[in-house]
Amino acid sequence: MSDYIDTGTDGAPLALMDVVAEDCDLLDQICSREMAQQLHRAIDERLTPQERQVIVLRYGLNGQPPKRQREVAQITGISRSYVSHRGYCKR
């Protein structure tokens, strides 16, 4: 990414990073995406369907806004204290 690919109009060397870089760091974006994929894999592989549903609802995964314990309890049919007790609550 830091290899020089050309010379700019002002005569200064132009690196590939200068051409493709955005305001955000590309490496940070890739790492964040990979971490999100790992999280989703772990949720799918290790949790029961009910646990998965509670986590998705509680933390707003899959593009949905996060829900309160009370809302999660109503949707899933479990008690609010169970949502809290099982460690699903935000800390």
The first five atom37 places (N, CA, C, CB, O) and aatype in JSON, in Angstrom:
{
  "aatype": [12, 15, 3, 18, 9, 3, 16, 7, 16, 3, 7, 0, 14, 10, 0, 10, 12, 3, 19, 19, 0, 6, 3, 4, 3, 10, 10, 3, 5, 9, 4, 15, 1, 6, 12, 0, 5, 5, 10, 8, 1, 0, 9, 3, 6, 1, 10, 16, 14, 5, 6, 1, 5, 19, 9, 19, 10, 1, 18, 7, 10, 2, 7, 5, 14, 14, 11, 1, 5, 1, 6, 19, 0, 5, 9, 16, 7, 9, 15, 1, 15, 18, 19, 15, 8, 1, 7, 18, 4, 11, 1],
  "atom_mask": [
    [1, 1, 1, 1, 1],
    [1, 1, 1, 1, 1],
    [1, 1, 1, 1, 1],
    [1, 1, 1, 1, 1],
    [1, 1, 1, 1, 1],
    [1, 1, 1, 1, 1],
    [1, 1, 1, 1, 1],
    [1, 1, 1, 0, 1],
    [1, 1, 1, 1, 1],
    [1, 1, 1, 1, 1],
    [1, 1, 1, 0, 1],
    [1, 1, 1, 1, 1],
    [1, 1, 1, 1, 1],
    [1, 1, 1, 1, 1],
    [1, 1, 1, 1, 1],
    [1, 1, 1, 1, 1],
    [1, 1, 1, 1, 1],
    [1, 1, 1, 1, 1],
    [1, 1, 1, 1, 1],
    [1, 1, 1, 1, 1],
    [1, 1, 1, 1, 1],
    [1, 1, 1, 1, 1],
    [1, 1, 1, 1, 1],
    [1, 1, 1, 1, 1],
    [1, 1, 1, 1, 1],
    [1, 1, 1, 1, 1],
    [1, 1, 1, 1, 1],
    [1, 1, 1, 1, 1],
    [1, 1, 1, 1, 1],
    [1, 1, 1, 1, 1],
    [1, 1, 1, 1, 1],
    [1, 1, 1, 1, 1],
    [1, 1, 1, 1, 1],
    [1, 1, 1, 1, 1],
    [1, 1, 1, 1, 1],
    [1, 1, 1, 1, 1],
    [1, 1, 1, 1, 1],
    [1, 1, 1, 1, 1],
    [1, 1, 1, 1, 1],
    [1, 1, 1, 1, 1],
    [1, 1, 1, 1, 1],
    [1, 1, 1, 1, 1],
    [1, 1, 1, 1, 1],
    [1, 1, 1, 1, 1],
    [1, 1, 1, 1, 1],
    [1, 1, 1, 1, 1],
    [1, 1, 1, 1, 1],
    [1, 1, 1, 1, 1],
    [1, 1, 1, 1, 1],
    [1, 1, 1, 1, 1],
    [1, 1, 1, 1, 1],
    [1, 1, 1, 1, 1],
    [1, 1, 1, 1, 1],
    [1, 1, 1, 1, 1],
    [1, 1, 1, 1, 1],
    [1, 1, 1, 1, 1],
    [1, 1, 1, 1, 1],
    [1, 1, 1, 1, 1],
    [1, 1, 1, 1, 1],
    [1, 1, 1, 0, 1],
    [1, 1, 1, 1, 1],
    [1, 1, 1, 1, 1],
    [1, 1, 1, 0, 1],
    [1, 1, 1, 1, 1],
    [1, 1, 1, 1, 1],
    [1, 1, 1, 1, 1],
    [1, 1, 1, 1, 1],
    [1, 1, 1, 1, 1],
    [1, 1, 1, 1, 1],
    [1, 1, 1, 1, 1],
    [1, 1, 1, 1, 1],
    [1, 1, 1, 1, 1],
    [1, 1, 1, 1, 1],
    [1, 1, 1, 1, 1],
    [1, 1, 1, 1, 1],
    [1, 1, 1, 1, 1],
    [1, 1, 1, 0, 1],
    [1, 1, 1, 1, 1],
    [1, 1, 1, 1, 1],
    [1, 1, 1, 1, 1],
    [1, 1, 1, 1, 1],
    [1, 1, 1, 1, 1],
    [1, 1, 1, 1, 1],
    [1, 1, 1, 1, 1],
    [1, 1, 1, 1, 1],
    [1, 1, 1, 1, 1],
    [1, 1, 1, 0, 1],
    [1, 1, 1, 1, 1],
    [1, 1, 1, 1, 1],
    [1, 1, 1, 1, 1],
    [1, 1, 1, 1, 1]
  ],
  "atom_positions": [
    [[0.82, -1.19, 0.0], [0.0, 0.0, 0.0], [0.86, 1.26, 0.0], [-0.93, 0.0, 1.2], [0.45, 2.31, -0.5]],
    [[2.06, 1.15, 0.56], [2.89, 2.36, 0.62], [3.87, 2.45, -0.56], [3.67, 2.39, 1.93], [4.67, 3.38, -0.63]],
    [[3.81, 1.48, -1.48], [4.67, 1.55, -2.66], [4.25, 2.72, -3.54], [4.62, 0.22, -3.46], [3.06, 3.02, -3.68]],
    [[5.23, 3.36, -4.13], [4.94, 4.49, -5.0], [4.5, 3.98, -6.35], [6.17, 5.41, -5.14], [5.14, 3.1, -6.93]],
    [[3.4, 4.52, -6.86], [2.85, 4.06, -8.13], [2.95, 5.11, -9.23], [1.41, 3.65, -7.96], [2.84, 4.79, -10.41]],
    [[3.16, 6.34, -8.85], [3.19, 7.41, -9.84], [3.71, 8.68, -9.18], [1.78, 7.65, -10.45], [4.12, 8.67, -8.02]],
    [[3.71, 9.74, -9.93], [4.08, 11.05, -9.41], [2.88, 11.96, -9.55], [5.32, 11.64, -10.17], [2.22, 11.99, -10.59]],
    [[2.58, 12.7, -8.49], [1.44, 13.61, -8.51], [1.69, 14.8, -9.4], [0.0, 0.0, 0.0], [2.79, 14.97, -9.92]],
    [[0.68, 15.63, -9.58], [0.8, 16.81, -10.45], [1.82, 17.8, -9.92], [-0.55, 17.49, -10.59], [2.36, 18.61, -10.68]],
    [[2.08, 17.74, -8.6], [3.07, 18.64, -8.02], [4.47, 18.03, -8.02], [2.67, 19.01, -6.61], [5.41, 18.64, -7.49]],
    [[4.63, 16.84, -8.61], [5.93, 16.2, -8.68], [6.24, 15.31, -7.49], [0.0, 0.0, 0.0], [7.27, 14.63, -7.48]],
    [[5.39, 15.31, -6.48], [5.61, 14.48, -5.29], [5.22, 13.03, -5.6], [4.8, 15.01, -4.07], [4.31, 12.79, -6.39]],
    [[5.91, 12.07, -4.98], [5.56, 10.67, -5.22], [4.15, 10.37, -4.72], [6.57, 9.74, -4.52], [3.72, 10.89, -3.69]],
    [[3.45, 9.52, -5.46], [2.07, 9.17, -5.15], [2.02, 7.67, -4.82], [1.13, 9.51, -6.34], [2.35, 6.83, -5.64]],
    [[1.6, 7.37, -3.59], [1.52, 5.98, -3.15], [0.12, 5.44, -3.39], [1.9, 5.86, -1.65], [-0.85, 6.19, -3.51]],
    [[0.03, 4.12, -3.47], [-1.27, 3.47, -3.66], [-2.23, 3.86, -2.54], [-1.1, 1.95, -3.71], [-3.42, 4.06, -2.79]],
    [[-1.73, 3.97, -1.33], [-2.54, 4.35, -0.18], [-3.18, 5.73, -0.39], [-1.7, 4.34, 1.1], [-4.3, 5.97, 0.05]],
    [[-2.46, 6.63, -1.05], [-3.0, 7.97, -1.3], [-4.21, 7.91, -2.23], [-1.92, 8.87, -1.91], [-5.1, 8.76, -2.15]],
    [[-4.24, 6.92, -3.09], [-5.31, 6.82, -4.07], [-6.55, 6.14, -3.49], [-4.82, 6.05, -5.3], [-7.67, 6.56, -3.77]],
    [[-6.35, 5.08, -2.67], [-7.49, 4.31, -2.18], [-7.9, 4.64, -0.76], [-7.18, 2.86, -2.27], [-8.95, 4.18, -0.31]],
    [[-7.11, 5.41, -0.04], [-7.41, 5.7, 1.36], [-8.64, 6.6, 1.48], [-6.21, 6.36, 2.04], [-8.86, 7.48, 0.65]],
    [[-9.42, 6.36, 2.51], [-10.58, 7.18, 2.83], [-10.29, 7.87, 4.15], [-11.9, 6.34, 2.9], [-9.18, 7.79, 4.68]],
    [[-11.29, 8.56, 4.68], [-11.13, 9.19, 5.98], [-10.88, 8.16, 7.07], [-12.37, 10.02, 6.32], [-10.09, 8.4, 7.98]],
    [[-11.54, 7.0, 6.97], [-11.35, 5.92, 7.94], [-10.21, 5.03, 7.46], [-12.66, 5.1, 8.13], [-9.94, 4.93, 6.26]],
    [[-9.57, 4.41, 8.39], [-8.47, 3.52, 8.06], [-9.03, 2.2, 7.51], [-7.58, 3.27, 9.29], [-9.85, 1.56, 8.16]],
    [[-8.59, 1.81, 6.34], [-9.06, 0.61, 5.67], [-8.8, -0.64, 6.52], [-8.4, 0.47, 4.31], [-9.65, -1.53, 6.59]],
    [[-7.65, -0.7, 7.15], [-7.31, -1.85, 7.98], [-8.27, -1.98, 9.16], [-5.86, -1.75, 8.48], [-8.68, -3.08, 9.51]],
    [[-8.63, -0.86, 9.78], [-9.59, -0.88, 10.89], [-10.95, -1.39, 10.43], [-9.73, 0.52, 11.49], [-11.6, -2.14, 11.15]],
    [[-11.37, -1.0, 9.24], [-12.64, -1.45, 8.7], [-12.63, -2.96, 8.48], [-12.96, -0.73, 7.39], [-13.6, -3.65, 8.8]],
    [[-11.54, -3.47, 7.94], [-11.43, -4.91, 7.68], [-11.44, -5.67, 9.0], [-10.14, -5.22, 6.89], [-12.13, -6.69, 9.11]],
    [[-10.69, -5.21, 10.0], [-10.65, -5.87, 11.3], [-12.01, -5.87, 11.96], [-9.62, -5.2, 12.21], [-12.42, -6.87, 12.54]],
    [[-12.72, -4.76, 11.89], [-14.05, -4.68, 12.48], [-15.01, -5.65, 11.81], [-14.6, -3.25, 12.37], [-15.81, -6.31, 12.48]],
    [[-14.93, -5.75, 10.5], [-15.8, -6.65, 9.75], [-15.5, -8.1, 10.12], [-15.63, -6.44, 8.23], [-16.42, -8.9, 10.31]],
    [[-14.22, -8.45, 10.24], [-13.83, -9.81, 10.61], [-14.29, -10.15, 12.03], [-12.31, -9.97, 10.5], [-14.75, -11.26, 12.28]],
    [[-14.17, -9.2, 12.95], [-14.61, -9.43, 14.32], [-16.13, -9.63, 14.37], [-14.2, -8.26, 15.22], [-16.61, -10.48, 15.12]],
    [[-16.88, -8.88, 13.59], [-18.33, -9.03, 13.55], [-18.7, -10.4, 13.0], [-18.97, -7.91, 12.69], [-19.63, -11.03, 13.49]],
    [[-17.99, -10.85, 11.98], [-18.26, -12.18, 11.41], [-17.96, -13.28, 12.43], [-17.43, -12.4, 10.14], [-18.7, -14.25, 12.52]],
    [[-16.88, -13.13, 13.18], [-16.54, -14.11, 14.22], [-17.61, -14.14, 15.3], [-15.17, -13.79, 14.85], [-17.99, -15.22, 15.77]],
    [[-18.1, -12.98, 15.69], [-19.15, -12.9, 16.7], [-20.41, -13.61, 16.21], [-19.46, -11.44, 17.04], [-21.01, -14.39, 16.95]],
    [[-20.83, -13.34, 14.99], [-22.02, -13.97, 14.45], [-21.85, -15.49, 14.34], [-22.36, -13.39, 13.08], [-22.79, -16.24, 14.62]],
    [[-20.67, -15.94, 13.95], [-20.4, -17.38, 13.89], [-20.51, -18.02, 15.27], [-19.0, -17.64, 13.31], [-21.13, -19.08, 15.42]],
    [[-19.92, -17.37, 16.27], [-19.97, -17.9, 17.64], [-21.4, -17.96, 18.15], [-19.11, -17.05, 18.58], [-21.8, -18.93, 18.79]],
    [[-22.18, -16.93, 17.86], [-23.58, -16.92, 18.28], [-24.33, -18.06, 17.62], [-24.24, -15.57, 17.92], [-25.1, -18.76, 18.28]],
    [[-24.13, -18.27, 16.34], [-24.83, -19.32, 15.61], [-24.41, -20.72, 16.05], [-24.58, -19.17, 14.13], [-25.24, -21.62, 16.11]],
    [[-23.13, -20.9, 16.37], [-22.6, -22.23, 16.67], [-22.76, -22.65, 18.13], [-21.16, -22.29, 16.31], [-22.91, -23.84, 18.41]],
    [[-22.75, -21.72, 19.05], [-22.66, -22.08, 20.47], [-23.9, -21.83, 21.31], [-21.55, -21.35, 21.07], [-24.0, -22.34, 22.42]],
    [[-24.83, -21.07, 20.8], [-26.0, -20.73, 21.6], [-27.22, -21.53, 21.16], [-26.29, -19.23, 21.51], [-27.33, -21.94, 20.0]],
    [[-28.13, -21.74, 22.1], [-29.4, -22.36, 21.76], [-30.22, -21.36, 20.96], [-30.17, -22.83, 23.05], [-29.92, -20.17, 20.97]],
    [[-31.26, -21.83, 20.27], [-32.09, -20.88, 19.52], [-32.67, -19.77, 20.4], [-33.22, -21.62, 18.84], [-32.74, -18.62, 19.98]],
    [[-33.1, -20.12, 21.62], [-33.65, -19.1, 22.51], [-32.58, -18.1, 22.94], [-34.29, -19.75, 23.74], [-32.82, -16.9, 22.94]],
    [[-31.39, -18.59, 23.3], [-30.29, -17.69, 23.68], [-29.92, -16.78, 22.53], [-29.05, -18.5, 24.14], [-29.67, -15.59, 22.71]],
    [[-29.88, -17.36, 21.34], [-29.54, -16.59, 20.14], [-30.55, -15.47, 19.93], [-29.49, -17.51, 18.89], [-30.18, -14.32, 19.66]],
    [[-31.83, -15.79, 20.06], [-32.88, -14.79, 19.87], [-32.76, -13.67, 20.9], [-34.26, -15.44, 19.96], [-32.91, -12.5, 20.56]],
    [[-32.49, -14.02, 22.14], [-32.36, -13.01, 23.2], [-31.19, -12.09, 22.91], [-32.19, -13.68, 24.57], [-31.32, -10.87, 23.02]],
    [[-30.07, -12.64, 22.54], [-28.88, -11.83, 22.24], [-29.14, -10.91, 21.05], [-27.66, -12.74, 21.94], [-28.81, -9.72, 21.1]],
    [[-29.72, -11.44, 20.0], [-30.0, -10.63, 18.81], [-30.94, -9.49, 19.15], [-30.6, -11.5, 17.68], [-30.73, -8.35, 18.73]],
    [[-31.99, -9.79, 19.91], [-32.94, -8.74, 20.29], [-32.31, -7.73, 21.24], [-34.18, -9.36, 20.94], [-32.47, -6.52, 21.06]],
    [[-31.6, -8.22, 22.24], [-31.06, -7.35, 23.3], [-30.02, -6.38, 22.78], [-30.46, -8.2, 24.4], [-29.99, -5.22, 23.19]],
    [[-29.16, -6.85, 21.89], [-28.06, -6.01, 21.42], [-28.28, -5.42, 20.03], [-26.79, -6.8, 21.42], [-27.4, -4.74, 19.49]],
    [[-29.43, -5.69, 19.44], [-29.74, -5.07, 18.16], [-28.9, -5.58, 17.02], [0.0, 0.0, 0.0], [-28.46, -4.8, 16.17]],
    [[-28.66, -6.86, 16.98], [-27.89, -7.43, 15.89], [-28.8, -7.61, 14.67], [-27.26, -8.79, 16.3], [-30.02, -7.49, 14.79]],
    [[-28.22, -7.89, 13.54], [-28.96, -8.09, 12.28], [-29.71, -6.84, 11.85], [-29.93, -9.24, 12.43], [-30.79, -6.92, 11.25]],
    [[-29.14, -5.68, 12.16], [-29.7, -4.43, 11.66], [-30.9, -3.9, 12.42], [0.0, 0.0, 0.0], [-31.51, -2.92, 12.0]],
    [[-31.25, -4.52, 13.52], [-32.39, -4.08, 14.32], [-31.9, -3.24, 15.49], [-33.21, -5.29, 14.83], [-30.77, -3.42, 15.95]],
    [[-32.71, -2.32, 15.97], [-32.3, -1.53, 17.15], [-32.33, -2.43, 18.4], [-33.24, -0.29, 17.35], [-33.15, -3.34, 18.48]],
    [[-31.45, -2.18, 19.36], [-31.46, -2.97, 20.6], [-32.76, -2.75, 21.37], [-30.26, -2.6, 21.48], [-33.36, -1.68, 21.32]],
    [[-33.17, -3.8, 22.07], [-34.41, -3.74, 22.84], [-34.1, -3.8, 24.33], [-35.35, -4.89, 22.43], [-33.06, -4.31, 24.75]],
    [[-35.02, -3.28, 25.12], [-34.89, -3.31, 26.59], [-35.2, -4.72, 27.08], [-35.84, -2.27, 27.26], [-35.82, -5.52, 26.38]],
    [[-34.76, -4.99, 28.31], [-35.0, -6.3, 28.9], [-36.49, -6.64, 28.88], [-34.48, -6.34, 30.34], [-36.87, -7.77, 28.55]],
    [[-37.32, -5.68, 29.21], [-38.76, -5.89, 29.25], [-39.3, -6.31, 27.88], [-39.47, -4.6, 29.72], [-40.11, -7.23, 27.78]],
    [[-38.83, -5.64, 26.83], [-39.28, -5.96, 25.48], [-38.82, -7.36, 25.07], [-38.76, -4.92, 24.49], [-39.58, -8.12, 24.47]],
    [[-37.57, -7.68, 25.39], [-37.03, -9.0, 25.06], [-37.84, -10.09, 25.77], [-35.54, -9.1, 25.45], [-38.17, -11.12, 25.18]],
    [[-38.15, -9.85, 27.03], [-38.92, -10.82, 27.81], [-40.31, -11.03, 27.19], [-39.05, -10.35, 29.27], [-40.77, -12.17, 27.1]],
    [[-40.96, -9.96, 26.77], [-42.29, -10.08, 26.16], [-42.23, -10.85, 24.85], [-42.89, -8.69, 25.93], [-43.06, -11.73, 24.6]],
    [[-41.27, -10.54, 24.02], [-41.15, -11.17, 22.71], [-40.83, -12.66, 22.84], [-40.08, -10.48, 21.87], [-41.39, -13.48, 22.11]],
    [[-39.94, -13.01, 23.74], [-39.47, -14.39, 23.86], [-40.32, -15.24, 24.81], [-38.05, -14.41, 24.33], [-40.23, -16.46, 24.8]],
    [[-41.14, -14.59, 25.61], [-41.98, -15.33, 26.54], [-41.25, -15.79, 27.78], [0.0, 0.0, 0.0], [-41.68, -16.75, 28.43]],
    [[-40.16, -15.14, 28.12], [-39.43, -15.45, 29.35], [-39.52, -14.25, 30.28], [-37.94, -15.82, 29.06], [-39.9, -13.15, 29.86]],
    [[-39.16, -14.45, 31.53], [-39.26, -13.34, 32.48], [-38.11, -12.35, 32.29], [-39.27, -13.86, 33.92], [-37.02, -12.71, 31.82]],
    [[-38.37, -11.12, 32.68], [-37.33, -10.09, 32.59], [-36.15, -10.43, 33.49], [-37.91, -8.71, 32.98], [-35.0, -10.18, 33.13]],
    [[-36.42, -11.0, 34.65], [-35.34, -11.37, 35.55], [-34.47, -12.47, 34.95], [-35.91, -11.83, 36.9], [-33.26, -12.53, 35.21]],
    [[-35.08, -13.36, 34.14], [-34.3, -14.41, 33.47], [-33.35, -13.79, 32.45], [-35.23, -15.43, 32.79], [-32.2, -14.22, 32.32]],
    [[-33.84, -12.79, 31.74], [-32.98, -12.09, 30.77], [-31.79, -11.47, 31.51], [-33.78, -10.99, 30.0], [-30.66, -11.57, 31.06]],
    [[-32.06, -10.84, 32.64], [-31.01, -10.22, 33.43], [-30.09, -11.25, 34.07], [-31.62, -9.33, 34.5], [-28.87, -11.12, 34.04]],
    [[-30.69, -12.28, 34.66], [-29.94, -13.32, 35.38], [-28.97, -14.06, 34.46], [-30.89, -14.31, 36.03], [-27.85, -14.37, 34.86]],
    [[-29.39, -14.34, 33.26], [-28.56, -15.12, 32.34], [-27.41, -14.3, 31.76], [-29.42, -15.66, 31.21], [-26.61, -14.82, 30.99]],
    [[-27.32, -13.05, 32.12], [-26.21, -12.23, 31.65], [-26.45, -11.58, 30.32], [0.0, 0.0, 0.0], [-25.51, -11.12, 29.68]],
    [[-27.71, -11.53, 29.9], [-28.02, -10.9, 28.63], [-28.09, -9.39, 28.72], [-29.32, -11.43, 28.12], [-28.07, -8.7, 27.7]],
    [[-28.15, -8.88, 29.95], [-28.33, -7.43, 30.09], [-27.02, -6.7, 29.8], [-28.82, -7.09, 31.51], [-25.93, -7.23, 29.98]],
    [[-27.17, -5.47, 29.34], [-26.0, -4.63, 29.08], [-25.43, -4.17, 30.4], [-26.36, -3.4, 28.19], [-26.17, -3.9, 31.34]],
    [[-24.15, -4.09, 30.47], [-23.5, -3.64, 31.71], [-22.77, -2.35, 31.45], [-22.53, -4.71, 32.25], [-22.15, -1.8, 32.37]]
  ]
}
